[in-house]
PDB file of C-alpha atoms in Angstrom:
ATOM      1  CA  UNK A1394     112.403 -19.892 195.577  1.00 68.00           C
ATOM      2  CA  UNK A1395     114.882 -17.168 198.538  1.00 69.00           C
ATOM      3  CA  UNK A1396     112.552 -14.674 197.545  1.00 74.00           C
ATOM      4  CA  UNK A1397     108.267 -16.234 197.447  1.00 78.00           C
ATOM      5  CA  UNK A1398     109.247 -19.122 200.575  1.00 76.00           C
ATOM      6  CA  UNK A1399     107.724 -15.826 202.776  1.00 82.00           C
ATOM      7  CA  UNK A1400     104.627 -16.066 200.907  1.00 85.00           C
ATOM      8  CA  UNK A1401     105.084 -20.467 200.148  1.00 80.00           C
ATOM      9  CA  UNK A1402     105.512 -20.656 204.275  1.00 80.00           C
ATOM     10  CA  UNK A1403     102.055 -18.093 204.813  1.00 84.00           C
ATOM     11  CA  UNK A1404     100.313 -20.272 202.315  1.00 84.00           C
ATOM     12  CA  UNK A1405     100.377 -23.021 203.854  1.00 77.00           C
ATOM     13  CA  UNK A1406      99.939 -21.575 207.334  1.00 78.00           C
ATOM     14  CA  UNK A1407      97.518 -19.957 205.995  1.00 84.00           C
ATOM     15  CA  UNK A1408      97.848 -16.539 207.133  1.00 88.00           C
ATOM     16  CA  UNK A1409      97.902 -15.059 203.432  1.00 90.00           C
ATOM     17  CA  UNK A1410      95.757 -11.636 204.319  1.00 92.00           C
ATOM     18  CA  UNK A1411      92.287 -10.962 204.167  1.00 92.00           C
ATOM     19  CA  UNK A1412      93.022  -9.049 201.114  1.00 94.00           C
ATOM     20  CA  UNK A1413      95.887 -11.011 198.740  1.00 92.00           C
ATOM     21  CA  UNK A1414      94.645 -13.218 196.718  1.00 89.00           C
ATOM     22  CA  UNK A1415      96.927 -16.050 194.682  1.00 87.00           C
ATOM     23  CA  UNK A1416      97.086 -16.885 191.419  1.00 89.00           C
ATOM     24  CA  UNK A1417      98.943 -19.314 189.064  1.00 86.00           C
ATOM     25  CA  UNK A1418     100.192 -19.003 185.169  1.00 86.00           C
ATOM     26  CA  UNK A1419      98.597 -22.734 184.497  1.00 90.00           C
ATOM     27  CA  UNK A1420      99.865 -23.246 181.267  1.00 93.00           C
ATOM     28  CA  UNK A1421      98.140 -26.919 181.973  1.00 91.00           C
ATOM     29  CA  UNK A1422      94.445 -24.685 181.702  1.00 92.00           C
ATOM     30  CA  UNK A1423      95.012 -22.867 178.729  1.00 93.00           C
ATOM     31  CA  UNK A1424      96.351 -26.400 176.854  1.00 92.00           C
ATOM     32  CA  UNK A1425      93.305 -27.749 177.886  1.00 92.00           C
ATOM     33  CA  UNK A1426      90.816 -24.590 177.035  1.00 93.00           C
ATOM     34  CA  UNK A1427      92.475 -23.981 173.306  1.00 93.00           C
ATOM     35  CA  UNK A1428      94.905 -21.053 174.602  1.00 94.00           C
ATOM     36  CA  UNK A1429      97.686 -22.540 173.350  1.00 93.00           C
ATOM     37  CA  UNK A1430      98.275 -25.461 170.636  1.00 94.00           C
ATOM     38  CA  UNK A1431      98.760 -29.479 171.766  1.00 93.00           C
ATOM     39  CA  UNK A1432     101.585 -29.470 169.714  1.00 92.00           C
ATOM     40  CA  UNK A1433     103.814 -26.056 171.042  1.00 92.00           C
ATOM     41  CA  UNK A1434     103.105 -27.005 174.357  1.00 92.00           C
ATOM     42  CA  UNK A1435     104.364 -30.443 173.982  1.00 90.00           C
ATOM     43  CA  UNK A1436     108.068 -28.831 171.827  1.00 89.00           C
ATOM     44  CA  UNK A1437     107.891 -26.826 174.629  1.00 89.00           C
ATOM     45  CA  UNK A1438     108.014 -28.863 178.233  1.00 86.00           C
ATOM     46  CA  UNK A1439     110.036 -31.185 176.502  1.00 85.00           C
ATOM     47  CA  UNK A1440     113.308 -28.541 176.837  1.00 82.00           C
ATOM     48  CA  UNK A1441     112.198 -27.868 180.383  1.00 78.00           C
ATOM     49  CA  UNK A1442     113.457 -30.129 183.477  1.00 68.00           C
ATOM     50  CA  UNK A1443     111.122 -32.129 185.055  1.00 67.00           C
ATOM     51  CA  UNK A1444     111.948 -30.110 187.966  1.00 63.00           C
ATOM     52  CA  UNK A1445     110.999 -27.176 186.638  1.00 72.00           C
ATOM     53  CA  UNK A1446     107.883 -28.734 185.068  1.00 79.00           C
ATOM     54  CA  UNK A1447     105.366 -28.175 187.912  1.00 81.00           C
ATOM     55  CA  UNK A1448     106.085 -24.574 187.704  1.00 81.00           C
ATOM     56  CA  UNK A1449     105.939 -23.296 184.553  1.00 84.00           C
ATOM     57  CA  UNK A1450     103.314 -25.649 183.795  1.00 89.00           C
ATOM     58  CA  UNK A1451     100.797 -24.781 187.072  1.00 86.00           C
ATOM     59  CA  UNK A1452     102.392 -22.795 187.937  1.00 85.00           C
ATOM     60  CA  UNK A1453     103.637 -23.703 191.637  1.00 80.00           C
ATOM     61  CA  UNK A1454     105.857 -22.620 194.054  1.00 77.00           C
ATOM     62  CA  UNK A1455     109.689 -22.591 192.673  1.00 70.00           C
ATOM     63  CA  UNK A1456     112.064 -25.234 194.058  1.00 67.00           C
ATOM     64  CA  UNK A1457     116.545 -24.545 193.966  1.00 66.00           C
ATOM     65  CA  UNK A1458     118.344 -25.845 191.485  1.00 68.00           C
ATOM     66  CA  UNK A1459     120.627 -28.778 193.418  1.00 76.00           C
ATOM     67  CA  UNK A1460     117.476 -29.276 196.179  1.00 83.00           C
ATOM     68  CA  UNK A1461     119.447 -32.090 198.616  1.00 88.00           C
ATOM     69  CA  UNK A1462     115.714 -32.249 200.439  1.00 91.00           C
ATOM     70  CA  UNK A1463     112.933 -32.129 196.804  1.00 87.00           C
ATOM     71  CA  UNK A1464     111.186 -34.477 199.397  1.00 89.00           C
ATOM     72  CA  UNK A1465     110.449 -32.808 201.992  1.00 92.00           C
ATOM     73  CA  UNK A1466     106.968 -31.072 202.031  1.00 89.00           C
ATOM     74  CA  UNK A1467     105.419 -29.366 205.160  1.00 89.00           C
ATOM     75  CA  UNK A1468     102.161 -31.649 204.548  1.00 88.00           C
ATOM     76  CA  UNK A1469     103.383 -34.427 205.750  1.00 93.00           C
ATOM     77  CA  UNK A1470     107.050 -33.410 207.222  1.00 96.00           C
ATOM     78  CA  UNK A1471     106.348 -31.652 209.677  1.00 95.00           C
ATOM     79  CA  UNK A1472     103.929 -32.674 213.326  1.00 96.00           C
ATOM     80  CA  UNK A1473     100.276 -31.268 214.083  1.00 92.00           C
ATOM     81  CA  UNK A1474      99.470 -28.223 216.096  1.00 86.00           C
ATOM     82  CA  UNK A1475      97.655 -30.455 218.493  1.00 88.00           C
ATOM     83  CA  UNK A1476     101.022 -32.543 218.833  1.00 92.00           C
ATOM     84  CA  UNK A1477     103.029 -33.295 222.260  1.00 94.00           C
ATOM     85  CA  UNK A1478     105.746 -34.843 223.208  1.00 95.00           C
ATOM     86  CA  UNK A1479     105.000 -38.830 223.664  1.00 94.00           C
ATOM     87  CA  UNK A1480     106.457 -40.321 226.658  1.00 94.00           C
ATOM     88  CA  UNK A1481     108.444 -43.207 227.184  1.00 93.00           C
ATOM     89  CA  UNK A1482     110.502 -41.089 224.469  1.00 96.00           C
ATOM     90  CA  UNK A1483     114.448 -41.200 223.863  1.00 97.00           C
ATOM     91  CA  UNK A1484     115.642 -37.785 223.451  1.00 97.00           C
ATOM     92  CA  UNK A1485     118.793 -36.570 221.941  1.00 97.00           C
ATOM     93  CA  UNK A1486     120.670 -32.712 221.178  1.00 98.00           C
ATOM     94  CA  UNK A1487     121.798 -31.740 217.919  1.00 98.00           C
ATOM     95  CA  UNK A1488     124.751 -28.496 217.932  1.00 97.00           C
ATOM     96  CA  UNK A1489     126.291 -27.140 214.581  1.00 96.00           C
ATOM     97  CA  UNK A1490     128.689 -24.594 216.429  1.00 96.00           C
ATOM     98  CA  UNK A1491     129.281 -20.980 215.908  1.00 91.00           C
ATOM     99  CA  UNK A1492     130.013 -18.401 216.466  1.00 86.00           C
ATOM    100  CA  UNK A1493     128.934 -15.058 213.971  1.00 79.00           C
ATOM    101  CA  UNK A1494     126.295 -13.097 212.063  1.00 77.00           C
ATOM    102  CA  UNK A1495     126.405 -15.516 209.281  1.00 80.00           C
ATOM    103  CA  UNK A1496     127.856 -18.099 211.025  1.00 88.00           C
ATOM    104  CA  UNK A1497     125.069 -19.842 213.745  1.00 94.00           C
ATOM    105  CA  UNK A1498     124.452 -21.997 216.208  1.00 96.00           C
ATOM    106  CA  UNK A1499     121.991 -24.247 216.557  1.00 97.00           C
ATOM    107  CA  UNK A1500     120.780 -26.913 218.564  1.00 98.00           C
ATOM    108  CA  UNK A1501     117.528 -29.815 217.530  1.00 98.00           C
ATOM    109  CA  UNK A1502     116.214 -31.340 220.260  1.00 98.00           C
ATOM    110  CA  UNK A1503     114.061 -34.597 219.074  1.00 98.00           C
ATOM    111  CA  UNK A1504     112.830 -37.395 220.691  1.00 98.00           C
ATOM    112  CA  UNK A1505     112.946 -41.404 218.727  1.00 97.00           C
ATOM    113  CA  UNK A1506     109.483 -42.738 219.427  1.00 96.00           C
ATOM    114  CA  UNK A1507     109.760 -47.079 219.452  1.00 93.00           C
ATOM    115  CA  UNK A1508     109.006 -47.577 215.988  1.00 93.00           C
ATOM    116  CA  UNK A1509     112.545 -45.422 214.757  1.00 92.00           C
ATOM    117  CA  UNK A1510     110.427 -42.003 213.706  1.00 96.00           C
ATOM    118  CA  UNK A1511     112.402 -39.271 214.978  1.00 97.00           C
ATOM    119  CA  UNK A1512     110.417 -35.515 215.959  1.00 98.00           C
ATOM    120  CA  UNK A1513     112.438 -32.207 216.058  1.00 98.00           C
ATOM    121  CA  UNK A1514     110.043 -30.138 218.605  1.00 98.00           C
ATOM    122  CA  UNK A1515     112.483 -27.852 219.123  1.00 98.00           C
ATOM    123  CA  UNK A1516     115.205 -24.636 218.050  1.00 98.00           C
ATOM    124  CA  UNK A1517     118.200 -23.038 219.681  1.00 98.00           C
ATOM    125  CA  UNK A1518     119.088 -20.732 216.761  1.00 97.00           C
ATOM    126  CA  UNK A1519     121.306 -17.131 217.680  1.00 96.00           C
ATOM    127  CA  UNK A1520     123.634 -15.692 215.608  1.00 93.00           C
ATOM    128  CA  UNK A1521     124.826 -13.326 218.582  1.00 91.00           C
ATOM    129  CA  UNK A1522     128.491 -12.586 218.498  1.00 89.00           C
ATOM    130  CA  UNK A1523     128.481 -10.859 222.160  1.00 91.00           C
ATOM    131  CA  UNK A1524     128.033 -15.041 222.975  1.00 93.00           C
ATOM    132  CA  UNK A1525     130.183 -17.465 224.059  1.00 94.00           C
ATOM    133  CA  UNK A1526     130.216 -21.264 224.722  1.00 95.00           C
ATOM    134  CA  UNK A1527     129.233 -20.962 227.627  1.00 96.00           C
ATOM    135  CA  UNK A1528     126.574 -18.869 227.366  1.00 96.00           C
ATOM    136  CA  UNK A1529     124.841 -21.012 224.480  1.00 96.00           C
ATOM    137  CA  UNK A1530     125.312 -24.315 226.549  1.00 97.00           C
ATOM    138  CA  UNK A1531     123.710 -22.830 229.535  1.00 97.00           C
ATOM    139  CA  UNK A1532     120.589 -21.276 227.150  1.00 97.00           C
ATOM    140  CA  UNK A1533     120.200 -24.800 225.882  1.00 97.00           C
ATOM    141  CA  UNK A1534     120.414 -26.462 229.166  1.00 96.00           C
ATOM    142  CA  UNK A1535     117.380 -24.377 230.908  1.00 97.00           C
ATOM    143  CA  UNK A1536     115.281 -24.563 227.773  1.00 97.00           C
ATOM    144  CA  UNK A1537     114.574 -28.317 228.725  1.00 96.00           C
ATOM    145  CA  UNK A1538     115.509 -30.818 231.576  1.00 94.00           C
ATOM    146  CA  UNK A1539     118.197 -33.302 230.872  1.00 95.00           C
ATOM    147  CA  UNK A1540     117.781 -35.137 233.660  1.00 93.00           C
ATOM    148  CA  UNK A1541     121.317 -37.733 233.885  1.00 88.00           C
ATOM    149  CA  UNK A1542     121.027 -41.718 234.296  1.00 89.00           C
ATOM    150  CA  UNK A1543     117.757 -41.086 232.491  1.00 94.00           C
ATOM    151  CA  UNK A1544     117.606 -43.898 229.614  1.00 93.00           C
ATOM    152  CA  UNK A1545     115.132 -41.959 228.057  1.00 96.00           C
ATOM    153  CA  UNK A1546     117.821 -38.666 227.823  1.00 96.00           C
ATOM    154  CA  UNK A1547     120.918 -39.583 225.879  1.00 95.00           C
ATOM    155  CA  UNK A1548     123.867 -37.776 224.328  1.00 95.00           C
ATOM    156  CA  UNK A1549     124.360 -34.687 222.856  1.00 97.00           C
ATOM    157  CA  UNK A1550     125.345 -34.417 218.551  1.00 97.00           C
ATOM    158  CA  UNK A1551     127.658 -32.165 218.219  1.00 96.00           C
ATOM    159  CA  UNK A1552     130.021 -31.095 214.515  1.00 95.00           C
ATOM    160  CA  UNK A1553     133.192 -32.326 215.737  1.00 94.00           C
ATOM    161  CA  UNK A1554     135.663 -29.969 214.348  1.00 91.00           C
ATOM    162  CA  UNK A1555     135.780 -27.927 217.294  1.00 91.00           C
ATOM    163  CA  UNK A1556     137.366 -29.757 220.161  1.00 92.00           C
ATOM    164  CA  UNK A1557     137.668 -26.849 222.769  1.00 93.00           C
ATOM    165  CA  UNK A1558     133.686 -26.705 222.528  1.00 95.00           C
ATOM    166  CA  UNK A1559     133.422 -30.566 223.612  1.00 95.00           C
ATOM    167  CA  UNK A1560     135.768 -29.926 225.866  1.00 94.00           C
ATOM    168  CA  UNK A1561     134.008 -26.752 227.497  1.00 95.00           C
ATOM    169  CA  UNK A1562     130.902 -28.795 227.352  1.00 95.00           C
ATOM    170  CA  UNK A1563     131.580 -32.203 229.679  1.00 93.00           C
ATOM    171  CA  UNK A1564     133.434 -29.426 231.965  1.00 94.00           C
ATOM    172  CA  UNK A1565     130.058 -26.939 232.037  1.00 95.00           C
ATOM    173  CA  UNK A1566     129.792 -26.936 236.052  1.00 95.00           C
ATOM    174  CA  UNK A1567     133.218 -25.443 235.847  1.00 95.00           C
ATOM    175  CA  UNK A1568     132.652 -23.065 233.761  1.00 96.00           C
ATOM    176  CA  UNK A1569     129.358 -22.271 235.735  1.00 96.00           C
ATOM    177  CA  UNK A1570     128.917 -23.848 238.831  1.00 96.00           C
ATOM    178  CA  UNK A1571     124.808 -23.990 238.296  1.00 95.00           C
ATOM    179  CA  UNK A1572     124.744 -25.706 235.693  1.00 95.00           C
ATOM    180  CA  UNK A1573     126.030 -29.628 235.155  1.00 92.00           C
ATOM    181  CA  UNK A1574     128.119 -30.528 232.990  1.00 92.00           C
ATOM    182  CA  UNK A1575     126.991 -32.046 230.037  1.00 93.00           C
ATOM    183  CA  UNK A1576     127.260 -35.942 228.355  1.00 92.00           C
ATOM    184  CA  UNK A1577     128.696 -34.886 224.445  1.00 95.00           C
ATOM    185  CA  UNK A1578     129.789 -36.922 221.610  1.00 95.00           C
ATOM    186  CA  UNK A1579     131.147 -36.226 217.937  1.00 95.00           C
ATOM    187  CA  UNK A1580     128.446 -36.514 215.531  1.00 95.00           C
ATOM    188  CA  UNK A1581     129.473 -38.910 213.062  1.00 94.00           C
ATOM    189  CA  UNK A1582     130.455 -36.060 209.586  1.00 91.00           C
ATOM    190  CA  UNK A1583     130.123 -38.481 207.115  1.00 91.00           C
ATOM    191  CA  UNK A1584     128.274 -35.638 204.375  1.00 91.00           C
ATOM    192  CA  UNK A1585     126.696 -38.018 201.776  1.00 91.00           C
ATOM    193  CA  UNK A1586     126.345 -40.845 203.609  1.00 93.00           C
ATOM    194  CA  UNK A1587     124.399 -38.701 206.325  1.00 94.00           C
ATOM    195  CA  UNK A1588     122.788 -37.464 202.924  1.00 93.00           C
ATOM    196  CA  UNK A1589     120.966 -40.679 202.002  1.00 94.00           C
ATOM    197  CA  UNK A1590     120.200 -41.435 205.789  1.00 95.00           C
ATOM    198  CA  UNK A1591     118.128 -38.561 205.820  1.00 96.00           C
ATOM    199  CA  UNK A1592     116.518 -38.669 202.773  1.00 94.00           C
ATOM    200  CA  UNK A1593     115.473 -42.417 203.675  1.00 95.00           C
ATOM    201  CA  UNK A1594     113.592 -41.172 207.015  1.00 96.00           C
ATOM    202  CA  UNK A1595     111.679 -38.748 205.214  1.00 96.00           C
ATOM    203  CA  UNK A1596     110.244 -41.443 202.583  1.00 95.00           C
ATOM    204  CA  UNK A1597     106.746 -42.394 203.487  1.00 93.00           C
ATOM    205  CA  UNK A1598     107.195 -45.546 203.726  1.00 91.00           C
ATOM    206  CA  UNK A1599     106.583 -46.460 207.658  1.00 92.00           C
ATOM    207  CA  UNK A1600     103.486 -47.963 207.652  1.00 91.00           C
ATOM    208  CA  UNK A1601     101.877 -47.212 210.712  1.00 89.00           C
ATOM    209  CA  UNK A1602      97.982 -48.099 210.218  1.00 90.00           C
ATOM    210  CA  UNK A1603      96.657 -50.038 207.187  1.00 90.00           C
ATOM    211  CA  UNK A1604      93.951 -47.640 206.302  1.00 90.00           C
ATOM    212  CA  UNK A1605      96.486 -44.540 206.548  1.00 90.00           C
ATOM    213  CA  UNK A1606      98.468 -44.030 203.766  1.00 90.00           C
ATOM    214  CA  UNK A1607     102.697 -45.207 204.774  1.00 93.00           C
ATOM    215  CA  UNK A1608     104.093 -41.961 207.040  1.00 95.00           C
ATOM    216  CA  UNK A1609     107.841 -41.125 207.169  1.00 96.00           C
ATOM    217  CA  UNK A1610     110.684 -41.513 209.847  1.00 96.00           C
ATOM    218  CA  UNK A1611     111.039 -38.115 211.119  1.00 97.00           C
ATOM    219  CA  UNK A1612     108.871 -35.284 211.578  1.00 98.00           C
ATOM    220  CA  UNK A1613     109.332 -30.977 212.677  1.00 98.00           C
ATOM    221  CA  UNK A1614     107.192 -29.147 214.834  1.00 97.00           C
ATOM    222  CA  UNK A1615     107.549 -25.868 212.032  1.00 93.00           C
ATOM    223  CA  UNK A1616     106.428 -24.008 214.493  1.00 93.00           C
ATOM    224  CA  UNK A1617     108.775 -24.047 217.053  1.00 96.00           C
ATOM    225  CA  UNK A1618     112.029 -25.152 214.278  1.00 96.00           C
ATOM    226  CA  UNK A1619     111.192 -22.253 212.013  1.00 93.00           C
ATOM    227  CA  UNK A1620     114.754 -22.533 211.080  1.00 94.00           C
ATOM    228  CA  UNK A1621     114.980 -26.373 210.063  1.00 96.00           C
ATOM    229  CA  UNK A1622     112.020 -26.133 208.140  1.00 93.00           C
ATOM    230  CA  UNK A1623     113.156 -23.174 206.188  1.00 91.00           C
ATOM    231  CA  UNK A1624     117.356 -24.532 205.507  1.00 92.00           C
ATOM    232  CA  UNK A1625     115.017 -28.016 204.218  1.00 93.00           C
ATOM    233  CA  UNK A1626     113.856 -26.308 201.390  1.00 87.00           C
ATOM    234  CA  UNK A1627     116.501 -23.992 200.483  1.00 84.00           C
ATOM    235  CA  UNK A1628     120.144 -26.437 201.532  1.00 86.00           C
ATOM    236  CA  UNK A1629     121.230 -27.808 198.075  1.00 82.00           C
ATOM    237  CA  UNK A1630     124.009 -28.520 195.526  1.00 76.00           C
ATOM    238  CA  UNK A1631     126.584 -25.968 193.865  1.00 69.00           C
ATOM    239  CA  UNK A1632     125.340 -23.704 190.662  1.00 62.00           C
ATOM    240  CA  UNK A1633     126.394 -24.931 187.648  1.00 55.00           C
ATOM    241  CA  UNK A1634     129.443 -23.764 186.005  1.00 53.00           C
ATOM    242  CA  UNK A1635     127.660 -23.845 182.879  1.00 52.00           C
ATOM    243  CA  UNK A1636     130.472 -25.322 180.831  1.00 51.00           C
ATOM    244  CA  UNK A1637     132.029 -29.153 180.920  1.00 50.00           C
ATOM    245  CA  UNK A1638     130.219 -32.225 179.856  1.00 49.00           C
ATOM    246  CA  UNK A1639     127.490 -31.675 181.382  1.00 50.00           C
ATOM    247  CA  UNK A1640     126.656 -27.974 182.143  1.00 49.00           C
ATOM    248  CA  UNK A1641     122.823 -28.708 183.572  1.00 53.00           C
ATOM    249  CA  UNK A1642     124.140 -29.968 186.310  1.00 57.00           C
ATOM    250  CA  UNK A1643     124.174 -29.003 189.736  1.00 52.00           C
ATOM    251  CA  UNK A1644     127.719 -29.817 191.106  1.00 57.00           C
ATOM    252  CA  UNK A1645     128.040 -32.680 193.028  1.00 62.00           C
ATOM    253  CA  UNK A1646     129.401 -30.161 196.480  1.00 69.00           C
ATOM    254  CA  UNK A1647     127.066 -28.838 199.371  1.00 71.00           C
ATOM    255  CA  UNK A1648     126.518 -24.839 199.455  1.00 67.00           C
ATOM    256  CA  UNK A1649     127.881 -23.871 202.469  1.00 69.00           C
ATOM    257  CA  UNK A1650     125.077 -21.729 203.545  1.00 68.00           C
ATOM    258  CA  UNK A1651     122.276 -21.276 206.053  1.00 78.00           C
ATOM    259  CA  UNK A1652     122.837 -24.725 206.832  1.00 89.00           C
ATOM    260  CA  UNK A1653     123.164 -24.755 210.918  1.00 94.00           C
ATOM    261  CA  UNK A1654     119.538 -26.583 211.420  1.00 96.00           C
ATOM    262  CA  UNK A1655     120.308 -29.170 208.578  1.00 96.00           C
ATOM    263  CA  UNK A1656     123.968 -30.019 209.103  1.00 96.00           C
ATOM    264  CA  UNK A1657     122.997 -30.417 213.422  1.00 97.00           C
ATOM    265  CA  UNK A1658     120.261 -32.758 211.827  1.00 98.00           C
ATOM    266  CA  UNK A1659     122.292 -34.752 209.968  1.00 96.00           C
ATOM    267  CA  UNK A1660     124.699 -34.821 212.903  1.00 96.00           C
ATOM    268  CA  UNK A1661     121.652 -36.203 215.303  1.00 97.00           C
ATOM    269  CA  UNK A1662     119.886 -38.919 213.350  1.00 97.00           C
ATOM    270  CA  UNK A1663     123.073 -40.205 211.766  1.00 96.00           C
ATOM    271  CA  UNK A1664     125.108 -41.212 214.277  1.00 96.00           C
ATOM    272  CA  UNK A1665     122.688 -42.754 216.014  1.00 94.00           C
ATOM    273  CA  UNK A1666     122.029 -44.731 212.995  1.00 93.00           C
ATOM    274  CA  UNK A1667     125.815 -45.719 212.529  1.00 91.00           C
ATOM    275  CA  UNK A1668     125.629 -46.128 216.389  1.00 87.00           C
ATOM    276  CA  UNK A1669     123.194 -48.824 216.171  1.00 81.00           C
ATOM    277  CA  UNK A1670     124.996 -50.317 212.400  1.00 76.00           C
ATOM    278  CA  UNK A1671     121.892 -49.084 210.305  1.00 70.00           C
ATOM    279  CA  UNK A1672     123.137 -46.661 207.849  1.00 67.00           C
ATOM    280  CA  UNK A1673     122.971 -46.614 203.914  1.00 64.00           C
ATOM    281  CA  UNK A1674     125.406 -49.031 203.559  1.00 63.00           C
ATOM    282  CA  UNK A1675     124.194 -51.446 206.192  1.00 56.00           C
ATOM    283  CA  UNK A1676     122.258 -53.239 203.668  1.00 38.00           C
ATOM    284  CA  UNK A1677     126.271 -54.752 202.819  1.00 41.00           C
ATOM    285  CA  UNK A1678     127.226 -54.966 206.376  1.00 46.00           C
ATOM    286  CA  UNK A1679     127.222 -53.700 209.660  1.00 43.00           C
ATOM    287  CA  UNK A1680     129.456 -51.554 210.952  1.00 39.00           C
ATOM    288  CA  UNK A1681     131.431 -51.132 214.444  1.00 43.00           C
ATOM    289  CA  UNK A1682     129.569 -48.572 217.226  1.00 43.00           C
ATOM    290  CA  UNK A1683     133.533 -47.758 217.649  1.00 42.00           C
ATOM    291  CA  UNK A1684     134.143 -46.231 214.032  1.00 42.00           C
ATOM    292  CA  UNK A1685     131.151 -43.369 214.618  1.00 41.00           C
ATOM    293  CA  UNK A1686     132.159 -41.195 216.260  1.00 41.00           C
ATOM    294  CA  UNK A1687     134.243 -40.571 219.294  1.00 41.00           C
ATOM    295  CA  UNK A1688     132.288 -39.835 222.785  1.00 42.00           C
ATOM    296  CA  UNK A1689     134.121 -36.450 224.841  1.00 43.00           C
ATOM    297  CA  UNK A1690     133.518 -36.876 228.988  1.00 41.00           C
ATOM    298  CA  UNK A1691     136.343 -36.980 231.800  1.00 38.00           C
ATOM    299  CA  UNK A1692     136.785 -40.065 233.098  1.00 37.00           C
ATOM    300  CA  UNK A1693     136.002 -37.783 236.994  1.00 38.00           C
ATOM    301  CA  UNK A1694     132.584 -37.310 234.894  1.00 37.00           C
ATOM    302  CA  UNK A1695     132.153 -41.379 233.837  1.00 40.00           C
ATOM    303  CA  UNK A1696     132.500 -41.673 238.418  1.00 37.00           C
ATOM    304  CA  UNK A1697     129.530 -39.874 238.597  1.00 36.00           C
TER     305      UNK A1697
END
């Protein structure tokens, strides 16, 4: 799947060169026209896992073993090309700290409308090892204005593991005088519950127009957020060890590779949900806002 992903994206965006052709080895059609027998077809596909059936039967694009977001589909979860940020929506930034070639610094820019639909409209993604935390934060500030005391522009949710970066963000003006302090909060890092909440947002269950199919609660600008789109497809659990009682099962642990954009997304949307008490567990009980993340700002900032 990793090798075929660029080709898949070219096909989806109608960017396949004019001299290229795509052919699919379709065993279902071979059965229909008598090139393989019905009994062989049933025996063979009875041994193929459900997740691989469309790949082997119809020649569709492959997916990763243990994919965490198999529901993600660019046909339904990407914003139309002519889309623009609507007025009166609530904006949030979402950060995953990183400072290396294999450890990207990622910030997502997202907004949420009045019906609870998230729209991720841009990303900052850097693997430049020469950049400091201050330089990354200044670059983020340059991308979009973030007016203070504006009810539509809220906190920046971030990976809670790096407290030093929180201190730098809260005191950014002292490091870079031409920039303002950044309101920043520690994101909720409950991985499995956060993943379940993102999966809830991906479900196409939001009825906006009774005459139209239900819509998802999460939409992404694929042109401005290529790394997030790629990682939504590639994000997966560890490969199976091929031992134990269920050797075909993937391990119940997330693969920590090429995941900075999806982690940033999870910090942001799940922290907002936890603050409002609308988490996967909230069916049974409400959460106290005080238990989900710590708001990091100096007292001096509060007085401004």
